[in-house]
Structure formats: C-alpha cells, structure tokens
C-alpha cells in the first residue's frame, strides 16, 4: 500500500536528509518535481488539446499540437475471432514479421526479427519497403506458409493520417527515420507495391494499418473486455483510446454501429506550442535543442526511453563539473547518449551487482555517496516521467468520464523499469482519487495486436474499413 503522502513528495522531502550538506544537488533535483497543482494543469491542458484536435474546424485543430487521429478501428476483439493472420511491425531499430493463429481466444504466434540498419532508415521509399517485402518473403518461405490472401496487420508506429483502415499518409518520420519519398504518401500502398514487386500478392490479402498503441489496446482486449485505452512507454510514448463518435466532430466515416472509434492521440507532441514550457528544466531544453527534431515531441522527450538516459547524463555532468559527483571525474559520462535508459532501470533496481556493472560501463570509480546521489538522480528523472505519463492517462479518463477502466501498456520502459508502474499508480491515486484504474502489461501489442485488428476487420461487413 502507498503512504497517504505521495511517494514523489517523500523522495524530494528526503533529499535534504540523504544528501546532507549538498544543497546544490537538492536544488537541481527539485527542478524535476512536478507538483500536484502542475499535474492538474497538465491534465486540463491535455483535455483541451484533445477536444481541439477532434474538432471539425481546421482552425481550431491547428491550435492543438495533439493530432487526435481516427484509426478507423471501431471494435475490440470479442473472443469469436478465428483464423490465421500475418503481421508486420515497423517502428524502431528492429523490424518483425509474425504469423498468428487465433482460436477461441487463444493465440499461437511465430515471429522473426530482422535488423534495420541506419542506412535503410535513411534511404528511400523503394529501398525501405522492398527490404520489408523481402523479409516477408523469407518468413513465408521459412515457415512454409502456403495459405492464400492471408489478412495482414501492418503496425507502423509513426504519426499517420489514416484515410481508412487500409490506407494512411505518413505525417512525419520520427525515431531517427528519414527515408525519402514516404512522408505524405500512403504507406499501405507503398507496402503493397513492394509486395507485388516481390511476387507475394497471392499470399497477402487485406492490409490493416495499425499504430502500436492501437495494437497494444487490441492485444489487451482479447483477455480483458474492459480495456479502454492503449499506452506505449518505450523508445517513444503515445496513447490511444476508444471515443464515442458523438465526440469526434471531424469524423467523416460511416456512422453505423458500433458508434465509436479508437483515436490515436499522438500525444508525444503535447507542449510543442509552448503551453507548459514553464515546467521544463534546462536539461530538457538542452536535450531538445540537440535532438534531430528541435521544438517537436516535447512531451515524449520528458517521458520516453529515447531521452531519459540523456537527461540523466546531463544532470550527472553538471554535478561532475561542480565536483559533487565521482570526485569530478566524468569517464564516459562526457560522451553524448552514453548513459542508456536501461542503466536507469538498473540503478532503480538497487541491485549492487547491476549498479557495479553500470559504473564499469561508464568508466568511473564510485563511492557509496556517489551511488546514493546517482540513485536519487535516476529516481527524480523516473518519477517525473511516470507522473507525466499518469497525467496523460488521467486526461483520457477525464475526457471519456470512464473512471473504472483498464489501460493496456506496452514498451520496454514500462516492462523493464522496476518502479515505473508503481510511480504511475501512486500518481493516479494522487490526481484521480475517484478513479479505479488498472494498468495491465499488454504483451506484444505491436505484433499480436496488429493481427487482431486484421482479424476483427476481416469478420466485419465490407464497409467497416471505409
């Protein structure tokens, strides 16, 4: 059970005792404290941006950096889905092809991982999508898949303006991708054209376009019918949720039952308009300035695994330069991006062996006092990230007024950080006391979930995808 005093407050209240005589350290770490009042401010701003992003008025939508993209997924699995499906998962440094069989709510899955070198990520549309199609061909041959027209779910974990369940335009690349000829193009068409070039058109049928957040929600829904949202906490962060069509003025699809649709929020861009710059630290500003997309994905840069390690490194470097840490010796801390987010999870585990490994990796000799300081730095960065993520969930709950619900969560940060879930749960109790929110790990949403979208789509009437 959690103390009546929120855990984050306990941490910052204890810093003075833990770091007696180190007022400068306390002062730096306190800049990461997001107060209850600031969290409420973030929740209200995000609810407002959600509403603006769903508006039918382009001028109103332009005022919100949160895109609120309809996914055209209108139903979650109900357990009656059956059959064999393929899935393709593109969203990071690895790319996967999967085959999935669904029967009476049970799922059997095979998958292979293929590397995505930086040269591919920064190449061009034909080179990138031909490689994807080549991987599908290798997978089909290896697993002796002979069925024709297998429905395929395509998890494409980038901001997309979906035109239907089977088409969508890439708005912009993120996560280090910059392949030319893809932005503002229909990524499903690009995939289908590559599949045709590789002679696979007889094996692959319907291609349902899925964001990883939607896949996470769908995967969780197979065993939990009360799920109302999907959340990614990994290299990046994003969330989706089921919204009533009555609250989606910009909806242009059919209005038949079910009268709801999953909305991909693309909340990583929350704050790109400067609406809560006063809550950012100098470390956040430096990470943003030195990123490949300055001024963009502000929320994501304070939450996700791509950035938390670098934020922590910058804090440590400031302490090192002030000879408050490691006796002023920087080791590998002086190198940009050298402190991985995985190291934060290792430090937060308070496992002495793991901590020693991190110190060896970073090339520093650490005293017990240094380790204590590093633990507090990692905790401060982690707690802030978790509190911001929890505020995002609270905004979804306030928007939908669904206070008793399950949230499906996927991503390496949530799975591997030993305390992230606890930090989020404590924060939700703090800012949403009337809520009963269950955070559930949704295993392999980007793979299994994509196939489930294809499964649900394939059993619905033909106009489901329109």
PDB file of C-alpha atoms in Angstrom, residues 57-287:
ATOM      1  CA  UNK A  57     -12.902  23.225 -37.677  1.00  0.00           C
ATOM      2  CA  UNK A  58      -9.388  23.198 -39.131  1.00  0.00           C
ATOM      3  CA  UNK A  59      -8.572  26.493 -37.411  1.00  0.00           C
ATOM      4  CA  UNK A  60      -9.428  25.003 -34.027  1.00  0.00           C
ATOM      5  CA  UNK A  61      -7.473  21.826 -34.766  1.00  0.00           C
ATOM      6  CA  UNK A  62      -4.449  23.909 -35.760  1.00  0.00           C
ATOM      7  CA  UNK A  63      -4.360  25.307 -32.227  1.00  0.00           C
ATOM      8  CA  UNK A  64      -3.637  21.833 -30.834  1.00  0.00           C
ATOM      9  CA  UNK A  65      -0.295  20.059 -31.373  1.00  0.00           C
ATOM     10  CA  UNK A  66      -2.038  16.795 -30.449  1.00  0.00           C
ATOM     11  CA  UNK A  67      -3.287  15.319 -33.742  1.00  0.00           C
ATOM     12  CA  UNK A  68      -6.087  13.037 -32.418  1.00  0.00           C
ATOM     13  CA  UNK A  69      -6.103  10.745 -35.453  1.00  0.00           C
ATOM     14  CA  UNK A  70      -9.071   8.393 -36.022  1.00  0.00           C
ATOM     15  CA  UNK A  71      -7.735   4.871 -36.580  1.00  0.00           C
ATOM     16  CA  UNK A  72     -10.908   3.509 -38.241  1.00  0.00           C
ATOM     17  CA  UNK A  73     -10.783   0.625 -35.760  1.00  0.00           C
ATOM     18  CA  UNK A  74     -14.341   0.511 -34.478  1.00  0.00           C
ATOM     19  CA  UNK A  75     -14.384  -2.586 -32.273  1.00  0.00           C
ATOM     20  CA  UNK A  76     -12.131  -4.573 -29.969  1.00  0.00           C
ATOM     21  CA  UNK A  77     -11.872  -8.407 -30.047  1.00  0.00           C
ATOM     22  CA  UNK A  78     -14.808 -10.259 -28.507  1.00  0.00           C
ATOM     23  CA  UNK A  79     -13.289 -13.733 -28.471  1.00  0.00           C
ATOM     24  CA  UNK A  80     -15.042 -15.015 -31.608  1.00  0.00           C
ATOM     25  CA  UNK A  81     -12.134 -14.182 -33.941  1.00  0.00           C
ATOM     26  CA  UNK A  82     -10.634 -17.227 -35.640  1.00  0.00           C
ATOM     27  CA  UNK A  83      -8.133 -17.906 -38.387  1.00  0.00           C
ATOM     28  CA  UNK A  84      -4.552 -17.302 -39.463  1.00  0.00           C
ATOM     29  CA  UNK A  85      -3.068 -13.881 -39.986  1.00  0.00           C
ATOM     30  CA  UNK A  86       0.207 -12.177 -40.755  1.00  0.00           C
ATOM     31  CA  UNK A  87       1.620  -9.114 -39.058  1.00  0.00           C
ATOM     32  CA  UNK A  88       4.421  -6.702 -39.860  1.00  0.00           C
ATOM     33  CA  UNK A  89       5.862  -4.482 -37.137  1.00  0.00           C
ATOM     34  CA  UNK A  90       7.894  -1.426 -38.155  1.00  0.00           C
ATOM     35  CA  UNK A  91       8.680   1.136 -35.501  1.00  0.00           C
ATOM     36  CA  UNK A  92      12.254   1.092 -34.319  1.00  0.00           C
ATOM     37  CA  UNK A  93      15.710  -0.328 -34.860  1.00  0.00           C
ATOM     38  CA  UNK A  94      14.305  -3.809 -35.431  1.00  0.00           C
ATOM     39  CA  UNK A  95      11.609  -4.989 -37.809  1.00  0.00           C
ATOM     40  CA  UNK A  96       9.437  -8.064 -37.270  1.00  0.00           C
ATOM     41  CA  UNK A  97       7.295 -10.409 -39.329  1.00  0.00           C
ATOM     42  CA  UNK A  98       4.806 -12.616 -37.498  1.00  0.00           C
ATOM     43  CA  UNK A  99       2.301 -15.361 -38.222  1.00  0.00           C
ATOM     44  CA  UNK A 100      -0.570 -15.628 -35.773  1.00  0.00           C
ATOM     45  CA  UNK A 101      -3.342 -18.197 -35.370  1.00  0.00           C
ATOM     46  CA  UNK A 102      -6.397 -17.289 -33.307  1.00  0.00           C
ATOM     47  CA  UNK A 103      -8.872 -19.870 -32.000  1.00  0.00           C
ATOM     48  CA  UNK A 104     -11.364 -19.477 -29.129  1.00  0.00           C
ATOM     49  CA  UNK A 105      -9.487 -16.544 -27.683  1.00  0.00           C
ATOM     50  CA  UNK A 106      -6.152 -18.346 -27.709  1.00  0.00           C
ATOM     51  CA  UNK A 107      -3.255 -17.090 -29.810  1.00  0.00           C
ATOM     52  CA  UNK A 108      -0.329 -19.016 -31.262  1.00  0.00           C
ATOM     53  CA  UNK A 109       2.451 -16.887 -32.647  1.00  0.00           C
ATOM     54  CA  UNK A 110       5.706 -17.249 -34.544  1.00  0.00           C
ATOM     55  CA  UNK A 111       7.959 -14.326 -35.326  1.00  0.00           C
ATOM     56  CA  UNK A 112      11.342 -13.397 -36.717  1.00  0.00           C
ATOM     57  CA  UNK A 113      13.311 -10.210 -36.128  1.00  0.00           C
ATOM     58  CA  UNK A 114      15.219  -8.535 -38.937  1.00  0.00           C
ATOM     59  CA  UNK A 115      17.738  -5.717 -38.422  1.00  0.00           C
ATOM     60  CA  UNK A 116      17.122  -2.222 -39.719  1.00  0.00           C
ATOM     61  CA  UNK A 117      20.443  -0.550 -40.349  1.00  0.00           C
ATOM     62  CA  UNK A 118      20.635   3.222 -40.265  1.00  0.00           C
ATOM     63  CA  UNK A 119      21.332   3.163 -44.000  1.00  0.00           C
ATOM     64  CA  UNK A 120      17.871   1.648 -44.549  1.00  0.00           C
ATOM     65  CA  UNK A 121      16.179   4.032 -42.122  1.00  0.00           C
ATOM     66  CA  UNK A 122      17.619   6.984 -44.042  1.00  0.00           C
ATOM     67  CA  UNK A 123      17.337   5.567 -47.574  1.00  0.00           C
ATOM     68  CA  UNK A 124      14.253   5.960 -49.815  1.00  0.00           C
ATOM     69  CA  UNK A 125      10.762   4.501 -50.096  1.00  0.00           C
ATOM     70  CA  UNK A 126      11.557   1.744 -52.609  1.00  0.00           C
ATOM     71  CA  UNK A 127      14.704   0.593 -50.798  1.00  0.00           C
ATOM     72  CA  UNK A 128      12.994   0.513 -47.389  1.00  0.00           C
ATOM     73  CA  UNK A 129       9.751  -1.157 -48.453  1.00  0.00           C
ATOM     74  CA  UNK A 130      11.478  -3.643 -50.773  1.00  0.00           C
ATOM     75  CA  UNK A 131      13.516  -4.726 -47.761  1.00  0.00           C
ATOM     76  CA  UNK A 132      10.323  -5.191 -45.751  1.00  0.00           C
ATOM     77  CA  UNK A 133       8.796  -7.251 -48.558  1.00  0.00           C
ATOM     78  CA  UNK A 134      11.981  -9.334 -48.821  1.00  0.00           C
ATOM     79  CA  UNK A 135      11.710 -10.099 -45.096  1.00  0.00           C
ATOM     80  CA  UNK A 136       8.057 -11.141 -45.524  1.00  0.00           C
ATOM     81  CA  UNK A 137       9.109 -13.454 -48.374  1.00  0.00           C
ATOM     82  CA  UNK A 138      11.868 -15.011 -46.247  1.00  0.00           C
ATOM     83  CA  UNK A 139       9.450 -15.512 -43.365  1.00  0.00           C
ATOM     84  CA  UNK A 140       6.747 -17.089 -45.554  1.00  0.00           C
ATOM     85  CA  UNK A 141       9.300 -19.474 -47.075  1.00  0.00           C
ATOM     86  CA  UNK A 142      10.937 -20.393 -43.746  1.00  0.00           C
ATOM     87  CA  UNK A 143       7.594 -21.160 -42.077  1.00  0.00           C
ATOM     88  CA  UNK A 144       6.156 -22.900 -45.159  1.00  0.00           C
ATOM     89  CA  UNK A 145       3.100 -20.688 -45.235  1.00  0.00           C
ATOM     90  CA  UNK A 146       1.013 -21.748 -48.201  1.00  0.00           C
ATOM     91  CA  UNK A 147      -2.370 -20.139 -47.488  1.00  0.00           C
ATOM     92  CA  UNK A 148      -3.589 -17.522 -49.962  1.00  0.00           C
ATOM     93  CA  UNK A 149      -4.638 -13.945 -49.204  1.00  0.00           C
ATOM     94  CA  UNK A 150      -3.856 -14.041 -45.503  1.00  0.00           C
ATOM     95  CA  UNK A 151      -5.057 -10.802 -43.865  1.00  0.00           C
ATOM     96  CA  UNK A 152      -2.039  -8.765 -42.767  1.00  0.00           C
ATOM     97  CA  UNK A 153      -1.883  -6.238 -39.958  1.00  0.00           C
ATOM     98  CA  UNK A 154       0.772  -3.579 -40.552  1.00  0.00           C
ATOM     99  CA  UNK A 155       1.979  -1.909 -37.359  1.00  0.00           C
ATOM    100  CA  UNK A 156       3.508   1.373 -38.448  1.00  0.00           C
ATOM    101  CA  UNK A 157       4.488   3.235 -35.301  1.00  0.00           C
ATOM    102  CA  UNK A 158       4.785   6.750 -36.696  1.00  0.00           C
ATOM    103  CA  UNK A 159       2.313   9.656 -36.966  1.00  0.00           C
ATOM    104  CA  UNK A 160      -0.122   8.757 -39.732  1.00  0.00           C
ATOM    105  CA  UNK A 161      -3.262  10.420 -41.045  1.00  0.00           C
ATOM    106  CA  UNK A 162      -5.435   7.389 -41.678  1.00  0.00           C
ATOM    107  CA  UNK A 163      -7.844   7.635 -44.580  1.00  0.00           C
ATOM    108  CA  UNK A 164      -9.371   4.238 -43.818  1.00  0.00           C
ATOM    109  CA  UNK A 165      -8.336   1.084 -42.024  1.00  0.00           C
ATOM    110  CA  UNK A 166      -6.385   0.110 -45.136  1.00  0.00           C
ATOM    111  CA  UNK A 167      -4.688   3.378 -46.026  1.00  0.00           C
ATOM    112  CA  UNK A 168      -2.839   6.196 -44.309  1.00  0.00           C
ATOM    113  CA  UNK A 169      -0.441   9.037 -45.038  1.00  0.00           C
ATOM    114  CA  UNK A 170       2.788   9.386 -43.058  1.00  0.00           C
ATOM    115  CA  UNK A 171       2.693  12.846 -41.474  1.00  0.00           C
ATOM    116  CA  UNK A 172       6.345  12.896 -40.446  1.00  0.00           C
ATOM    117  CA  UNK A 173       9.116  10.476 -39.626  1.00  0.00           C
ATOM    118  CA  UNK A 174      10.265  10.138 -36.004  1.00  0.00           C
ATOM    119  CA  UNK A 175      12.680   7.858 -34.089  1.00  0.00           C
ATOM    120  CA  UNK A 176      15.611   8.550 -36.389  1.00  0.00           C
ATOM    121  CA  UNK A 177      13.891   7.561 -39.656  1.00  0.00           C
ATOM    122  CA  UNK A 178      14.183   9.884 -42.651  1.00  0.00           C
ATOM    123  CA  UNK A 179      13.729   7.687 -45.748  1.00  0.00           C
ATOM    124  CA  UNK A 180      12.741   9.944 -48.651  1.00  0.00           C
ATOM    125  CA  UNK A 181       9.542   9.562 -50.644  1.00  0.00           C
ATOM    126  CA  UNK A 182       7.477   8.319 -47.709  1.00  0.00           C
ATOM    127  CA  UNK A 183       6.205  11.415 -45.904  1.00  0.00           C
ATOM    128  CA  UNK A 184       2.744  12.459 -47.169  1.00  0.00           C
ATOM    129  CA  UNK A 185       2.466   9.117 -49.000  1.00  0.00           C
ATOM    130  CA  UNK A 186       0.136   6.173 -48.364  1.00  0.00           C
ATOM    131  CA  UNK A 187       2.356   3.692 -46.521  1.00  0.00           C
ATOM    132  CA  UNK A 188      -0.042   0.807 -47.191  1.00  0.00           C
ATOM    133  CA  UNK A 189       0.183   1.458 -50.920  1.00  0.00           C
ATOM    134  CA  UNK A 190       3.991   1.569 -50.650  1.00  0.00           C
ATOM    135  CA  UNK A 191       3.944  -1.801 -48.855  1.00  0.00           C
ATOM    136  CA  UNK A 192       1.509  -3.363 -51.341  1.00  0.00           C
ATOM    137  CA  UNK A 193       3.598  -2.174 -54.287  1.00  0.00           C
ATOM    138  CA  UNK A 194       6.709  -3.727 -52.735  1.00  0.00           C
ATOM    139  CA  UNK A 195       4.790  -6.960 -52.067  1.00  0.00           C
ATOM    140  CA  UNK A 196       3.738  -7.030 -55.736  1.00  0.00           C
ATOM    141  CA  UNK A 197       7.320  -6.405 -56.890  1.00  0.00           C
ATOM    142  CA  UNK A 198       8.434  -9.405 -54.835  1.00  0.00           C
ATOM    143  CA  UNK A 199       5.690 -11.707 -56.174  1.00  0.00           C
ATOM    144  CA  UNK A 200       3.880 -12.071 -52.844  1.00  0.00           C
ATOM    145  CA  UNK A 201       0.470 -10.699 -53.810  1.00  0.00           C
ATOM    146  CA  UNK A 202      -1.092 -14.174 -53.781  1.00  0.00           C
ATOM    147  CA  UNK A 203      -0.028 -14.797 -50.179  1.00  0.00           C
ATOM    148  CA  UNK A 204      -1.035 -11.492 -48.600  1.00  0.00           C
ATOM    149  CA  UNK A 205      -4.565 -10.097 -48.603  1.00  0.00           C
ATOM    150  CA  UNK A 206      -6.105  -7.263 -46.584  1.00  0.00           C
ATOM    151  CA  UNK A 207      -3.535  -4.934 -45.069  1.00  0.00           C
ATOM    152  CA  UNK A 208      -4.928  -3.244 -41.958  1.00  0.00           C
ATOM    153  CA  UNK A 209      -2.841  -0.269 -40.886  1.00  0.00           C
ATOM    154  CA  UNK A 210      -2.264  -0.204 -37.140  1.00  0.00           C
ATOM    155  CA  UNK A 211      -0.438   2.116 -34.765  1.00  0.00           C
ATOM    156  CA  UNK A 212       1.411   0.333 -31.955  1.00  0.00           C
ATOM    157  CA  UNK A 213      -0.859   1.959 -29.366  1.00  0.00           C
ATOM    158  CA  UNK A 214      -3.923   0.504 -31.095  1.00  0.00           C
ATOM    159  CA  UNK A 215      -2.234  -2.882 -31.255  1.00  0.00           C
ATOM    160  CA  UNK A 216      -1.486  -2.686 -27.552  1.00  0.00           C
ATOM    161  CA  UNK A 217      -5.118  -1.921 -26.772  1.00  0.00           C
ATOM    162  CA  UNK A 218      -6.379  -4.721 -29.033  1.00  0.00           C
ATOM    163  CA  UNK A 219      -3.961  -7.256 -27.575  1.00  0.00           C
ATOM    164  CA  UNK A 220      -5.047  -6.423 -24.041  1.00  0.00           C
ATOM    165  CA  UNK A 221      -8.730  -6.535 -25.010  1.00  0.00           C
ATOM    166  CA  UNK A 222      -8.503 -10.200 -26.009  1.00  0.00           C
ATOM    167  CA  UNK A 223      -8.315 -11.157 -22.328  1.00  0.00           C
ATOM    168  CA  UNK A 224      -9.783  -8.001 -20.774  1.00  0.00           C
ATOM    169  CA  UNK A 225     -13.001  -6.669 -22.313  1.00  0.00           C
ATOM    170  CA  UNK A 226     -12.921  -3.581 -20.057  1.00  0.00           C
ATOM    171  CA  UNK A 227      -9.835  -2.063 -21.668  1.00  0.00           C
ATOM    172  CA  UNK A 228     -10.472   1.477 -22.893  1.00  0.00           C
ATOM    173  CA  UNK A 229      -7.016   2.723 -23.837  1.00  0.00           C
ATOM    174  CA  UNK A 230      -3.594   1.633 -25.002  1.00  0.00           C
ATOM    175  CA  UNK A 231      -0.324   3.215 -23.882  1.00  0.00           C
ATOM    176  CA  UNK A 232       3.220   2.900 -25.205  1.00  0.00           C
ATOM    177  CA  UNK A 233       6.108   3.599 -22.840  1.00  0.00           C
ATOM    178  CA  UNK A 234       9.249   2.556 -24.669  1.00  0.00           C
ATOM    179  CA  UNK A 235      11.621   4.266 -27.063  1.00  0.00           C
ATOM    180  CA  UNK A 236       8.785   6.723 -27.640  1.00  0.00           C
ATOM    181  CA  UNK A 237       5.444   7.321 -25.978  1.00  0.00           C
ATOM    182  CA  UNK A 238       1.913   7.560 -27.312  1.00  0.00           C
ATOM    183  CA  UNK A 239      -1.620   6.643 -26.308  1.00  0.00           C
ATOM    184  CA  UNK A 240      -4.920   5.737 -27.923  1.00  0.00           C
ATOM    185  CA  UNK A 241      -8.402   5.313 -26.515  1.00  0.00           C
ATOM    186  CA  UNK A 242     -11.941   4.403 -27.562  1.00  0.00           C
ATOM    187  CA  UNK A 243     -14.031   7.522 -28.202  1.00  0.00           C
ATOM    188  CA  UNK A 244     -17.718   7.939 -28.950  1.00  0.00           C
ATOM    189  CA  UNK A 245     -18.393   9.210 -32.470  1.00  0.00           C
ATOM    190  CA  UNK A 246     -20.553  11.883 -30.842  1.00  0.00           C
ATOM    191  CA  UNK A 247     -17.313  13.408 -29.539  1.00  0.00           C
ATOM    192  CA  UNK A 248     -15.451  13.275 -32.857  1.00  0.00           C
ATOM    193  CA  UNK A 249     -16.847  16.174 -34.927  1.00  0.00           C
ATOM    194  CA  UNK A 250     -14.169  15.701 -37.602  1.00  0.00           C
ATOM    195  CA  UNK A 251     -15.255  12.081 -38.251  1.00  0.00           C
ATOM    196  CA  UNK A 252     -16.025  11.544 -41.953  1.00  0.00           C
ATOM    197  CA  UNK A 253     -16.588   7.784 -41.996  1.00  0.00           C
ATOM    198  CA  UNK A 254     -19.877   5.950 -41.691  1.00  0.00           C
ATOM    199  CA  UNK A 255     -21.914   6.412 -38.530  1.00  0.00           C
ATOM    200  CA  UNK A 256     -23.269   2.888 -38.293  1.00  0.00           C
ATOM    201  CA  UNK A 257     -22.829   0.766 -35.188  1.00  0.00           C
ATOM    202  CA  UNK A 258     -20.558   0.482 -33.386  1.00  0.00           C
ATOM    203  CA  UNK A 259     -20.743   4.243 -32.878  1.00  0.00           C
ATOM    204  CA  UNK A 260     -17.212   4.569 -31.560  1.00  0.00           C
ATOM    205  CA  UNK A 261     -13.681   4.604 -32.889  1.00  0.00           C
ATOM    206  CA  UNK A 262     -10.197   4.267 -31.450  1.00  0.00           C
ATOM    207  CA  UNK A 263      -8.378   7.613 -31.510  1.00  0.00           C
ATOM    208  CA  UNK A 264      -4.600   7.698 -31.839  1.00  0.00           C
ATOM    209  CA  UNK A 265      -3.745  10.800 -29.823  1.00  0.00           C
ATOM    210  CA  UNK A 266      -0.093  11.234 -30.901  1.00  0.00           C
ATOM    211  CA  UNK A 267       0.357  12.862 -27.516  1.00  0.00           C
ATOM    212  CA  UNK A 268       4.143  12.957 -27.819  1.00  0.00           C
ATOM    213  CA  UNK A 269       3.725  16.385 -29.448  1.00  0.00           C
ATOM    214  CA  UNK A 270       1.827  17.804 -26.460  1.00  0.00           C
ATOM    215  CA  UNK A 271       3.593  21.033 -25.499  1.00  0.00           C
ATOM    216  CA  UNK A 272       5.066  21.724 -28.936  1.00  0.00           C
ATOM    217  CA  UNK A 273       3.158  25.030 -28.838  1.00  0.00           C
ATOM    218  CA  UNK A 274       4.927  26.057 -25.623  1.00  0.00           C
ATOM    219  CA  UNK A 275       1.814  25.725 -23.466  1.00  0.00           C
ATOM    220  CA  UNK A 276       3.734  24.351 -20.477  1.00  0.00           C
ATOM    221  CA  UNK A 277       7.317  25.414 -21.125  1.00  0.00           C
ATOM    222  CA  UNK A 278       7.483  26.730 -17.562  1.00  0.00           C
ATOM    223  CA  UNK A 279       7.560  23.120 -16.318  1.00  0.00           C
ATOM    224  CA  UNK A 280      10.608  22.154 -18.368  1.00  0.00           C
ATOM    225  CA  UNK A 281      14.142  22.194 -16.965  1.00  0.00           C
ATOM    226  CA  UNK A 282      17.368  23.463 -18.510  1.00  0.00           C
ATOM    227  CA  UNK A 283      18.260  19.802 -19.088  1.00  0.00           C
ATOM    228  CA  UNK A 284      15.070  19.263 -21.112  1.00  0.00           C
ATOM    229  CA  UNK A 285      15.831  22.323 -23.194  1.00  0.00           C
ATOM    230  CA  UNK A 286      19.345  21.087 -23.956  1.00  0.00           C
ATOM    231  CA  UNK A 287      18.126  17.603 -24.942  1.00  0.00           C
TER     232      UNK A 287
END
